[in-house]
Coordinates of C-alpha atoms in Angstrom, one line a residue:
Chain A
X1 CA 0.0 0.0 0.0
X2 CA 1.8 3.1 -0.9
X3 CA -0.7 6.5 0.3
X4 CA -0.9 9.6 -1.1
X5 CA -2.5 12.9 -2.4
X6 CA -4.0 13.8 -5.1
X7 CA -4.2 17.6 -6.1
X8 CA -6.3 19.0 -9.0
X9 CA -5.0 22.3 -9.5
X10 CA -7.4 23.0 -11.7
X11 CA -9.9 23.1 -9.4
X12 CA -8.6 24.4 -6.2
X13 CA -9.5 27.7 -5.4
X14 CA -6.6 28.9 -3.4
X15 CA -8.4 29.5 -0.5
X16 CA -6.5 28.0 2.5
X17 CA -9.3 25.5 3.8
X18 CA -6.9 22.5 3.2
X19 CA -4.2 24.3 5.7
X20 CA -6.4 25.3 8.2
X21 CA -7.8 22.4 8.9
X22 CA -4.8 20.7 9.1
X23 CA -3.3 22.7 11.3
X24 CA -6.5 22.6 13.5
X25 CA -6.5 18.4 13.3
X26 CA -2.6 18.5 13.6
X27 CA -2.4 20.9 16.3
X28 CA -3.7 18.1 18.6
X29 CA -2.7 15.4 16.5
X30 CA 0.4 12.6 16.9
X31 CA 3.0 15.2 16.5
X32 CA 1.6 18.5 18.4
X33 CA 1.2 21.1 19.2
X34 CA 2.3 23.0 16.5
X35 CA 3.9 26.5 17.9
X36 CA 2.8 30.1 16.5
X37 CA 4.9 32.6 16.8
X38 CA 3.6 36.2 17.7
X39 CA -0.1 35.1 16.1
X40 CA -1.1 38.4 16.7
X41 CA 1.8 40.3 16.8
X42 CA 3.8 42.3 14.3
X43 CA 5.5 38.8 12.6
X44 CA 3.4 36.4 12.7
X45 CA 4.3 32.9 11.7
X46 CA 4.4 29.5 12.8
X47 CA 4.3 25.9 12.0
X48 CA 2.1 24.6 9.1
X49 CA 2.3 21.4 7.5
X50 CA 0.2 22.7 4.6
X51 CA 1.3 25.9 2.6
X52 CA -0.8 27.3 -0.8
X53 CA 1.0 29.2 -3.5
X54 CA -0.4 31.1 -6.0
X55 CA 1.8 31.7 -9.6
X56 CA 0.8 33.0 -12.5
X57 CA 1.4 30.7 -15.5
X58 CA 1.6 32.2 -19.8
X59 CA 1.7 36.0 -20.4
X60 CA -1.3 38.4 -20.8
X61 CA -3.9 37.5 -22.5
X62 CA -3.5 33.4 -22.3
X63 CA -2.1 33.7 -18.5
X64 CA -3.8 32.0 -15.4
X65 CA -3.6 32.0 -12.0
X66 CA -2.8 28.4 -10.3
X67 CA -3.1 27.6 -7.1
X68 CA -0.7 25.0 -5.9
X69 CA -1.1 23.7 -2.5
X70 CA 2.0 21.7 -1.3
X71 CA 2.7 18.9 1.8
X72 CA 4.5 16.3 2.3
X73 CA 5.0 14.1 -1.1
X74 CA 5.5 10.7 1.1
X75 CA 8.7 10.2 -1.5
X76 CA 9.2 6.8 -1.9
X77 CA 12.7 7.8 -2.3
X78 CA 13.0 10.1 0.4
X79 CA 16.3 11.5 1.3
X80 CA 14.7 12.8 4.3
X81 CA 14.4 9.7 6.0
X82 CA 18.2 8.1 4.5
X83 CA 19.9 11.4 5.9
X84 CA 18.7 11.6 9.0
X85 CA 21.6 10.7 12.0
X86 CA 18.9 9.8 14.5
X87 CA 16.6 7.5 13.2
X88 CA 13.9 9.9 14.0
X89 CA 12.2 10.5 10.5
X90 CA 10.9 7.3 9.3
X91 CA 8.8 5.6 6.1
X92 CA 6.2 3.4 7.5
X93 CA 6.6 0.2 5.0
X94 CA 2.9 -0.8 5.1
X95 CA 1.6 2.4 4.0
X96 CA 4.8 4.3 2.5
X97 CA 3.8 7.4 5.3
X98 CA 6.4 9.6 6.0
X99 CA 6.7 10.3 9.8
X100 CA 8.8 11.8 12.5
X101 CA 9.6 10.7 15.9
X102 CA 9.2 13.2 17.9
X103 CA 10.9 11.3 21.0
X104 CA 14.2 11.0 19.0
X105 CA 14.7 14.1 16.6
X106 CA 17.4 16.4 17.8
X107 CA 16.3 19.1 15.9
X108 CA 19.5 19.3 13.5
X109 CA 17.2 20.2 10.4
X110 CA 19.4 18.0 8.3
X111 CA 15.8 16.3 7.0
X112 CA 14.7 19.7 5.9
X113 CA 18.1 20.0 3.8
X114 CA 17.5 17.1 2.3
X115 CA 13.5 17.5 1.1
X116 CA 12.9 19.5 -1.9
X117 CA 9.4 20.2 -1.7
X118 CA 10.3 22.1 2.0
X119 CA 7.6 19.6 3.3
X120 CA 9.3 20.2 6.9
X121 CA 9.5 22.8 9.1
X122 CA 11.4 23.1 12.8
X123 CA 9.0 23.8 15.7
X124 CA 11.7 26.4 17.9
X125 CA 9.3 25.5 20.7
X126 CA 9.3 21.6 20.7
X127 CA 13.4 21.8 18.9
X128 CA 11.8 18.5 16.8
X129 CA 11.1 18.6 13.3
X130 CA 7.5 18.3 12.4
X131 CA 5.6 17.6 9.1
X132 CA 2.6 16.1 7.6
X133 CA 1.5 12.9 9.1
X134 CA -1.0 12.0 5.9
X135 CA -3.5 13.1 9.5
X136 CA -2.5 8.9 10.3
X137 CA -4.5 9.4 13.2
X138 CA -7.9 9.8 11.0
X139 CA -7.2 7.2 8.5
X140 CA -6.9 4.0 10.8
X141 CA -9.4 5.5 13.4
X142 CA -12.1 2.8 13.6
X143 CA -14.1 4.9 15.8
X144 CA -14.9 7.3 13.2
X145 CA -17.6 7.0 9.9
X146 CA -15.5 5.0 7.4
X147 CA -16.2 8.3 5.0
X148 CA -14.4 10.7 7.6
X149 CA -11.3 8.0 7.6
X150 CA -9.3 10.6 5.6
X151 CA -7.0 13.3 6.1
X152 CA -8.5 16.8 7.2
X153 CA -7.2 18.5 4.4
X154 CA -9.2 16.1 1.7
X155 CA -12.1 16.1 4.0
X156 CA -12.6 20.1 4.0
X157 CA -11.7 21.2 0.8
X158 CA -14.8 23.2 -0.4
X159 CA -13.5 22.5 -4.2
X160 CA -13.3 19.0 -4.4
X161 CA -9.2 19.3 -5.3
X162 CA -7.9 16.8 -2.9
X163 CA -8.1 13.3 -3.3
X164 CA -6.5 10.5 -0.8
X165 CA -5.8 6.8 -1.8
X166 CA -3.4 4.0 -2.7
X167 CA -1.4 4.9 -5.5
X168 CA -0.3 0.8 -5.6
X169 CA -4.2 -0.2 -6.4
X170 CA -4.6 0.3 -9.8
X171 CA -8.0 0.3 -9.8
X172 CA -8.4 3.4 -6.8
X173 CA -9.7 6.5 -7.7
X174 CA -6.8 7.8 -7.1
X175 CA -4.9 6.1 -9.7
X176 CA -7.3 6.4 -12.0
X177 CA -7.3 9.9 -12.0
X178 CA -3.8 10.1 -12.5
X179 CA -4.7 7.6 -15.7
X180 CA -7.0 9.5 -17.1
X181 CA -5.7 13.2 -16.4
X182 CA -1.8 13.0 -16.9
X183 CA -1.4 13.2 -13.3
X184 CA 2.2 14.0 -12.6
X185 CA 4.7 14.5 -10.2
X186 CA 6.9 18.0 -9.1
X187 CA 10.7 18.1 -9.9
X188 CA 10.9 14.2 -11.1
X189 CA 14.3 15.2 -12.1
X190 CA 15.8 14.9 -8.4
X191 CA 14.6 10.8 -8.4
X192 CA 12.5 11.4 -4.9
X193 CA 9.8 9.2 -6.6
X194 CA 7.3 11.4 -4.6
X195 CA 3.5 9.7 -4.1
X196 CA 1.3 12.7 -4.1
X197 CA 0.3 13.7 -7.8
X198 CA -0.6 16.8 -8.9
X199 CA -3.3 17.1 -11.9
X200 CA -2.9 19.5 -14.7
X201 CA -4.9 22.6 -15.6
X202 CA -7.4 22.1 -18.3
X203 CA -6.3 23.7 -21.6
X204 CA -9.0 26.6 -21.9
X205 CA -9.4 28.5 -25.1
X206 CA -8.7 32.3 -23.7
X207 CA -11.1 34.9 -23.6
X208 CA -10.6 37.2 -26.6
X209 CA -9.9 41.1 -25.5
X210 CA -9.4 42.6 -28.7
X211 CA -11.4 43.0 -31.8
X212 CA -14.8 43.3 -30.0
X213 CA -15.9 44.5 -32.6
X214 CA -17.9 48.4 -34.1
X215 CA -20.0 50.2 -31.3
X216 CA -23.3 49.7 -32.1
X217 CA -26.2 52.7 -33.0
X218 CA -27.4 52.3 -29.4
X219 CA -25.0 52.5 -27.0
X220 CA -23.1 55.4 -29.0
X221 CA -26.9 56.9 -27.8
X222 CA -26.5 55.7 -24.5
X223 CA -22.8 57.3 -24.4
X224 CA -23.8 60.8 -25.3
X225 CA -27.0 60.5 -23.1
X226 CA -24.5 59.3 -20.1
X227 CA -22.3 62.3 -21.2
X228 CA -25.6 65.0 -20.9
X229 CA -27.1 63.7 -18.2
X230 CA -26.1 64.1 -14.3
X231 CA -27.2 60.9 -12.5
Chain B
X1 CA 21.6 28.7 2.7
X2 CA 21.2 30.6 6.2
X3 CA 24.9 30.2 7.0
X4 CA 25.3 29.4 10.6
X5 CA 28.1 30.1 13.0
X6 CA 28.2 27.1 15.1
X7 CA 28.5 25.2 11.5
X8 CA 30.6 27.2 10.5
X9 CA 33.0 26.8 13.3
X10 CA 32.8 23.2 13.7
X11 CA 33.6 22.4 10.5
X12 CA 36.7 24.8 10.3
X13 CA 37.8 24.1 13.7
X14 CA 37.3 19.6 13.5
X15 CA 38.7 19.8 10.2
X16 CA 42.0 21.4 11.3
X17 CA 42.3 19.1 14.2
X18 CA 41.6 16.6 12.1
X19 CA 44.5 17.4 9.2
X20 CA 46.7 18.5 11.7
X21 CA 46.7 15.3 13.9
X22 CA 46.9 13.1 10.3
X23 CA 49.5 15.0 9.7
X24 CA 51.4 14.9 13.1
X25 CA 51.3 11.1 12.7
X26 CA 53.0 11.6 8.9
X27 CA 55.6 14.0 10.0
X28 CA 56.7 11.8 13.2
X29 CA 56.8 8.4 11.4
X30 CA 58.5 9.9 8.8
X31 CA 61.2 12.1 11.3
X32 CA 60.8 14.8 9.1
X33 CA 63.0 17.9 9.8
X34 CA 65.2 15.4 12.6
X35 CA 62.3 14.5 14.4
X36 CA 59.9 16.3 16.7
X37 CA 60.8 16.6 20.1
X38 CA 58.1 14.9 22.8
X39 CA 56.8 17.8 24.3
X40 CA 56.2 19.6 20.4
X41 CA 54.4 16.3 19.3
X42 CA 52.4 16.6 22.5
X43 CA 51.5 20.2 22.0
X44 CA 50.4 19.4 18.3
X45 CA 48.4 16.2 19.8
X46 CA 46.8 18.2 22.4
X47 CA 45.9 21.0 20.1
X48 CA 44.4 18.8 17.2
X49 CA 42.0 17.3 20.0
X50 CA 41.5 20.7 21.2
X51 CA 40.2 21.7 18.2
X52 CA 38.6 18.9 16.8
X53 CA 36.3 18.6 20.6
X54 CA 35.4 22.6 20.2
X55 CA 34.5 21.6 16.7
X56 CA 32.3 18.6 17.8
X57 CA 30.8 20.6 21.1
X58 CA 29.8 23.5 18.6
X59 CA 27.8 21.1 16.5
X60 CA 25.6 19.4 19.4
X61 CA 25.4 23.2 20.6
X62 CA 23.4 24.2 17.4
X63 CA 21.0 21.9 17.8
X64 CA 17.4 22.8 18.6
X65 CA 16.8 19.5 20.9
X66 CA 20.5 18.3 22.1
X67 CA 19.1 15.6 24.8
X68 CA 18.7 13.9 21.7
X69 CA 21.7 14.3 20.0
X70 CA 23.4 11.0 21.2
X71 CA 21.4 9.1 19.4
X72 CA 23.0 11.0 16.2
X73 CA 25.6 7.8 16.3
X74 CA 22.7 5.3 15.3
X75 CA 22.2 5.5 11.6
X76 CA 25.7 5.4 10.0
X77 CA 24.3 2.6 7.5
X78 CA 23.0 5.3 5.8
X79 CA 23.3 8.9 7.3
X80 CA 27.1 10.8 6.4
X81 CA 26.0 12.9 9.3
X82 CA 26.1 9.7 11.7
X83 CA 28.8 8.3 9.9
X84 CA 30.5 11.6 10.9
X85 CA 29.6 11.1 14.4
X86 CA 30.7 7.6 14.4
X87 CA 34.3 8.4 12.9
X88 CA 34.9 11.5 15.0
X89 CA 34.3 9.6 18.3
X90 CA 36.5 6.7 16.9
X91 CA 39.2 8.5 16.4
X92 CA 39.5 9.3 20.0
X93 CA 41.1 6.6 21.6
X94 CA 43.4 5.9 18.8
X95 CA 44.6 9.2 19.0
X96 CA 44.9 9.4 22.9
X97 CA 46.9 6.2 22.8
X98 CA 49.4 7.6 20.2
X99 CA 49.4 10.6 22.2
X100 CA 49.8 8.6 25.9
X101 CA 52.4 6.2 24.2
X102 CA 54.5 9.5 22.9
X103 CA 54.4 10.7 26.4
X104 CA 55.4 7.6 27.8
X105 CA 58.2 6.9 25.0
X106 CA 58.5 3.2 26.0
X107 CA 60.8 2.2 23.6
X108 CA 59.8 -1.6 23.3
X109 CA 55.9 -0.3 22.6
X110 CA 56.7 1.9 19.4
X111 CA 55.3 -0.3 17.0
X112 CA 52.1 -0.3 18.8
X113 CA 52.3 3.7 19.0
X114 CA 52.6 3.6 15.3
X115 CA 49.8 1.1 15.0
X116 CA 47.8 3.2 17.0
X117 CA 48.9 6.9 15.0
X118 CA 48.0 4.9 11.5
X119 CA 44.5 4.1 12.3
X120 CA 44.2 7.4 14.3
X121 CA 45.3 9.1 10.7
X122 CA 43.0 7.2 8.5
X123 CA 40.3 7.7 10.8
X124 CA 41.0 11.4 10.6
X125 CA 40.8 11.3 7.0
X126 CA 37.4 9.3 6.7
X127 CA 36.4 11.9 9.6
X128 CA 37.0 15.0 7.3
X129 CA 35.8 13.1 4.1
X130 CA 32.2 12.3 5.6
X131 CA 31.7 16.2 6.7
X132 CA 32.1 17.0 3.6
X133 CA 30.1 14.0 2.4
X134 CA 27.3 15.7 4.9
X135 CA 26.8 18.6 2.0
X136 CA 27.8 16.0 -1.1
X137 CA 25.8 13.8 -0.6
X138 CA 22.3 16.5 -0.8
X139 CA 20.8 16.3 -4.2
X140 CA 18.5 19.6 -3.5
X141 CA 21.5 22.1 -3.5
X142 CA 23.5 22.2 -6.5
X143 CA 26.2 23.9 -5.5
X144 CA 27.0 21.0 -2.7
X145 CA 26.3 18.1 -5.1
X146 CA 29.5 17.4 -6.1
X147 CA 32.8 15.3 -5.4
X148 CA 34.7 19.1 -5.2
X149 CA 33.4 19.5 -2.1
X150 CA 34.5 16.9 0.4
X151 CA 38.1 17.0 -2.2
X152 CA 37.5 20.7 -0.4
X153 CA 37.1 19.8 3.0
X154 CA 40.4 17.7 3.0
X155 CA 42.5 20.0 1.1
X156 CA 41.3 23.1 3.8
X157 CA 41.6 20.7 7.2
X158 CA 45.2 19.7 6.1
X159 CA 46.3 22.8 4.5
X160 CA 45.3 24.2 8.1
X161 CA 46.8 21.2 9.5
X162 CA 50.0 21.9 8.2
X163 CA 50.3 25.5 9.1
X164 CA 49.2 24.7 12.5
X165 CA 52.4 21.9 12.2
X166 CA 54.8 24.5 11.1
X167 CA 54.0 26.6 14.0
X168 CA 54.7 23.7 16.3
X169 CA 57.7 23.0 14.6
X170 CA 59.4 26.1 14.8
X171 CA 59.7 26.3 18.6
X172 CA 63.2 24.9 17.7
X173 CA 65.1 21.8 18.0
X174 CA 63.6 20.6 14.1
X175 CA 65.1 21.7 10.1
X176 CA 61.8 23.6 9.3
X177 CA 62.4 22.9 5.1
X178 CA 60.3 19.9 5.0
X179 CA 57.5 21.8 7.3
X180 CA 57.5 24.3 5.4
X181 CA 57.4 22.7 1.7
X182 CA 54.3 20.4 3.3
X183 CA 52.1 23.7 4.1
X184 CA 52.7 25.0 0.7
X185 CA 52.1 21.7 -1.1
X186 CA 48.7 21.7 0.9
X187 CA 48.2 25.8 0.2
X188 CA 48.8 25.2 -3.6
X189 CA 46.3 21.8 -3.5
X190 CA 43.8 23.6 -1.5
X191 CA 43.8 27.0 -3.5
X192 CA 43.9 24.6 -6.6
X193 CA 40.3 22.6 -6.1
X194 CA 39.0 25.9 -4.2
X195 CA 39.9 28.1 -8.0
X196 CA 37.9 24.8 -9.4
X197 CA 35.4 25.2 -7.2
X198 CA 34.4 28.6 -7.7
X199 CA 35.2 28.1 -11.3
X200 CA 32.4 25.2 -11.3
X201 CA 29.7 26.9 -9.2
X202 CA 29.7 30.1 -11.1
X203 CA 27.9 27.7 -13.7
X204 CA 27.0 24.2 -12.1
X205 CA 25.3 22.5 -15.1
X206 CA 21.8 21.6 -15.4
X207 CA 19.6 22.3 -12.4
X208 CA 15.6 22.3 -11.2
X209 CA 13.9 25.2 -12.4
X210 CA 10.3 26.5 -11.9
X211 CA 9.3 24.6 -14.5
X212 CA 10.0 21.4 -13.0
X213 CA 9.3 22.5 -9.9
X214 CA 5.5 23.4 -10.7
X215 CA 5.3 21.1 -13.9
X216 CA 3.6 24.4 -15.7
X217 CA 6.0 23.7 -18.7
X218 CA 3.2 25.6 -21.4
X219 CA 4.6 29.2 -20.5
X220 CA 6.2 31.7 -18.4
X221 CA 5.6 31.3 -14.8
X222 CA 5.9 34.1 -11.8
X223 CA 5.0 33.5 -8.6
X224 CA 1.8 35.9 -7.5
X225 CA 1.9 35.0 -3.6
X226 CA 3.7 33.0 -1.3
X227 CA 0.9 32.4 1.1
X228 CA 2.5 33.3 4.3
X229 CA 2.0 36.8 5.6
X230 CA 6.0 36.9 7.3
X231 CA 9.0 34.2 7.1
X232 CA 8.2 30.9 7.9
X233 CA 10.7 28.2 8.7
X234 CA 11.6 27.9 5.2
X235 CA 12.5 31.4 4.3
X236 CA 14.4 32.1 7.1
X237 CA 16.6 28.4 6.6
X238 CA 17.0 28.3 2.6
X239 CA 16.0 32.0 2.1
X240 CA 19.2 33.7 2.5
X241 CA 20.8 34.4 -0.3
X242 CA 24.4 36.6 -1.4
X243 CA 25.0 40.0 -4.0
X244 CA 26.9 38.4 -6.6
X245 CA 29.3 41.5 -5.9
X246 CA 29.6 40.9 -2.8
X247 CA 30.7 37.2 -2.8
X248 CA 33.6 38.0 -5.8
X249 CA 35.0 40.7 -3.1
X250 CA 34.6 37.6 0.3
X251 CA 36.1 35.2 -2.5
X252 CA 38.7 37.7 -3.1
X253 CA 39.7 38.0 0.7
X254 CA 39.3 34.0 1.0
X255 CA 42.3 33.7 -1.8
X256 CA 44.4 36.7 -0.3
X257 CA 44.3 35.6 3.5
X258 CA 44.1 31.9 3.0
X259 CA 46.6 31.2 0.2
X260 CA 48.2 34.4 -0.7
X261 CA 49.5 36.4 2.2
X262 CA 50.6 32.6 3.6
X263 CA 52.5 31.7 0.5
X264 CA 54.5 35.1 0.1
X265 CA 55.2 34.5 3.8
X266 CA 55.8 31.3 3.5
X267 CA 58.5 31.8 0.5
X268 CA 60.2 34.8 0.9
X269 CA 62.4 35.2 4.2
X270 CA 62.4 32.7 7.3
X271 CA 59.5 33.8 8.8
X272 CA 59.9 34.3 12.3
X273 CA 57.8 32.3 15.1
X274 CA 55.1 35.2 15.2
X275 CA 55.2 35.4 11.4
X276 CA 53.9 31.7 11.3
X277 CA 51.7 32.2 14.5
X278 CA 50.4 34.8 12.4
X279 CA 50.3 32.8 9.0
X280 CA 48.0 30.5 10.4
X281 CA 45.6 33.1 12.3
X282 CA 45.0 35.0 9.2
X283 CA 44.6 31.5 7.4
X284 CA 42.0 30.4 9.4
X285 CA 40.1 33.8 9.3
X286 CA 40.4 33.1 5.3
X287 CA 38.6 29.7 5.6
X288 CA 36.2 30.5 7.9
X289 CA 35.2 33.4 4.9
X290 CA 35.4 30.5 2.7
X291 CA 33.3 28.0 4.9
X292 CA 31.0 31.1 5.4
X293 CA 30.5 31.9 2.0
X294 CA 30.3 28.0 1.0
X295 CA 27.0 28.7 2.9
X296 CA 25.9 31.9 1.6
X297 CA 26.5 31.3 -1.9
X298 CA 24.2 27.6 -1.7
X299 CA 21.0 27.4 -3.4
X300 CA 18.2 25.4 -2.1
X301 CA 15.1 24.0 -4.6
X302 CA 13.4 25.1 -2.5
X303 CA 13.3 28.8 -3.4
X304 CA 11.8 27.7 -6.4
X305 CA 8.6 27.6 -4.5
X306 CA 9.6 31.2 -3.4
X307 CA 10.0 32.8 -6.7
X308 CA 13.4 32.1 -8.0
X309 CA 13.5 30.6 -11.3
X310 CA 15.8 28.8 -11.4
X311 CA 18.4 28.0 -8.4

């Protein structure tokens, strides 16, 4: 079983749902709490596991915004865990989740070095390295509605742009999707092997701006009456 | 790369200890210069594992969680940082039973004090290697990926090394030629793969760019918003970055005090004992530039996510 995201970037929205309620699970999750620093003072920042950038892709008139939320790829090459002097950061063979152990990292950010996708991020507070957990502590709770056993960030996205399954089933949604929509994978260059995808944007045929065409009879009326009249 | 002090100082301060003490071994097997009296090879000795335990001590110190750090010694199979660890604390009672068998000079034990200095050498030189081999070995910063830079690391500890030997040596009682010709062979290897170095970074091949980074490959892209109101842990770690201008004038004083002002020193006219204690202080203020700007001048992937284009 190898788990993973699933983003469709062109459908998310950009609008920080997926972050927020990871960092509301996560703050009380397996690997809390996760410190702010000044929240409401003139710096604030902290530790998220989630972060959404926006770029803006082609030049005026065929550009586009994308929104591109990033977390932890779950590499199934990942340097992160190969580098790491401890033994704290860890690949879960059953399940290919990426984890750190909180009771052995020292805090040397070497992991963080080592990631490309800047999937982790050092809690000052705690001095322990801390990162998406894939929210482990939904997926195998059997408390909770089989249809809530998936991470916070799929769960609230208003857009629909997260998907979570097992990339080694070829027959989950999740790899179909990939199938079916190019799904892809970000800087396959550096041979991290990374299990989240991300889908492409849709090619859209770009709004025309120019050559709209004569003014009509009408609204050149309308124009000089707009120019006459005080309303 | 944020380039931090305590790095900074460890690696400049354990690599020196580590070349010199190599080094010490090489020069007293070898009787270079007549031989070195007891009490100089005990001086070098004591200062190599001086400097190498300040080195060491620096590096747990920068740690945000050091309660944990012991456990750094667990994962040599595959971490250079633990392997690192490993080597550093093996090299310890090698070297203190060269050094304790120099003091003692028990004649009929010598082969074992040379047994002891061997493996206390190569350990030295794995040491060195596998810092370097800590930057090498990370495939998200160019400028680190590369057999040049542990090649560095050696060539700086022992060029170091040597100077600090040549100091030791001229307290008298030694022929300081052979002292003297090893610190320049080391200068002119070290300022060698450095001139490479800079040569190569200046334009490192093939790298990640946005493109890859994003996977937008149909047309330009610009980042429009990083998401984060102020620095998050990212910014401030792989964030920092150096003028170009600025880093040709700090490479500029890394070849003047490091190779330059030593080599005319060391070629032109006997330097005194100060003029060699003095060599080796503006030396090490050269590497530490060099270590510093090894740092500065580092380019994680990423800042791709952050706007650069390319790193």
């Amino acid at each position: 079983m190898r788990l993973g995201l699933v983003i469709d970037l062109d459908v998310c929205v950009g609008c920080h749902a997926c972050a927020i309620a990871c960092k509301e699970w996560n703050a009380s999750g397996t690997t809390a709490p996760l410190t702010d620093y000044q929240p409401y003072g003139a710096e604030p920042s902290g530790v998220w596991f989630n972060r959404i950038r926006s770029y803006e892709v082609g030049d005026y008139p065929n550009n586009k915004t994308i929104n591109f939320p990033m977390s932890c790829m779950h590499c199934e090459d990942a340097d992160c865990v190969t580098v790491c002097p401890t033994g704290a950061s860890y690949k879960r063979a059953e399940d290919g989740i990426v984890l750190v152990d909180q009771t052995k990292c020292m805090g040397c950010n070497y992991c963080s070095w080592a990631c490309p996708y800047g999937a982790r991020e050092l809690d000052r507070e705690s001095g322990t390295m801390k990162k998406c957990t894939l929210c482990i502590d939904r997926i195998y709770d059997t408390v909770m509605p089989v249809e809530e056993r998936q991470p916070a960030c799929v769960l609230t996205c208003p857009a629909h742009a997260r998907m979570f399954g097992d990339m080694d089933d070829a027959n989950s949604a999740v790899s179909v999707v990939i199938r079916e929509r190019g799904g892809y994978q970000l800087m396959p260059e550096l041979g991290y092997n990374p299990t989240n995808h991300y889908l492409p944007v849709r090619k859209a045929t770009p709004i025309s701006t120019d050559n709209m065409g004569k003014i009509g009879f009408k609204d050149r009326l309308k124009g000089i009456a707009n120019k006459i009249v005080k309303r | 790369m944020h380039p931090a002090f305590s790095v900074i100082f460890f690696t400049v301060s354990s690599g020196a200890g580590f070349g010199l003490f190599a080094l010490l071994v090489l020069a007293d097997l070898l009787g270079m210069g007549g031989g070195l009296s007891t009490d100089q090879k005990m001086t070098a000795g004591v200062v190599a594992l001086f400097l190498i335990s300040a080195g060491l001590s620096s590096s747990v110190f920068h740690l945000a969680n050091p309660k944990n750090a012991w456990r750094a010694v667990t994962r040599y199979r595959t971490s250079w940082l633990s392997r690192e660890g490993v080597f550093a604390i093996a090299f310890f009672p090698f070297a203190i039973a060269y050094l304790g068998l120099t003091w003692l000079s028990w004649d009929d034990y010598n082969w074992l004090k040379v047994l002891m200095g061997i493996v206390a050498a190569v350990i030295a030189w794995i040491t060195i290697f596998s810092t370097g081999m800590i930057y090498a070995c990370l495939k998200t910063i160019r400028q680190w990926n590369s057999p040049l830079v542990p090649a560095n690391y050696l060539a700086l500890g022992h060029f170091l090394g040597a100077l600090l030997l040549l100091a030791v040596a001229s307290s008298g009682g030694v022929a300081l030629d052979g002292y003297v010709t090893l610190a320049i062979v080391w200068l002119v290897a070290a300022a060698a793969l450095k001139a490479i170095y800079y040569f190569w970074i200046a334009n490192p091949g093939a790298t990640s760019t946005i493109k890859t980074a994003t996977g937008f490959t149909r047309g330009t892209v610009r980042l429009l918003d990083t998401g984060h109101t102020h620095g998050t842990f990212l910014t401030q770690e792989f964030g920092f970055s150096i003028a170009r201008k600025f880093s040709l004038i700090l490479k500029m004083f890394v070849f003047i005090a490091a190779f330059v002002i030593p080599a005319v020193l060391l070629l032109t006219a006997q330097a005194s004992q100060d003029g060699l204690y003095l060599v080796t202080v503006v030396a090490i203020l050269g590497v530490v530039a060099e270590r510093w700007l090894f740092f500065a001048e580092a380019r994680h992937v990423v800042n791709l996510y952050h706007g650069a284009q390319h790193t």
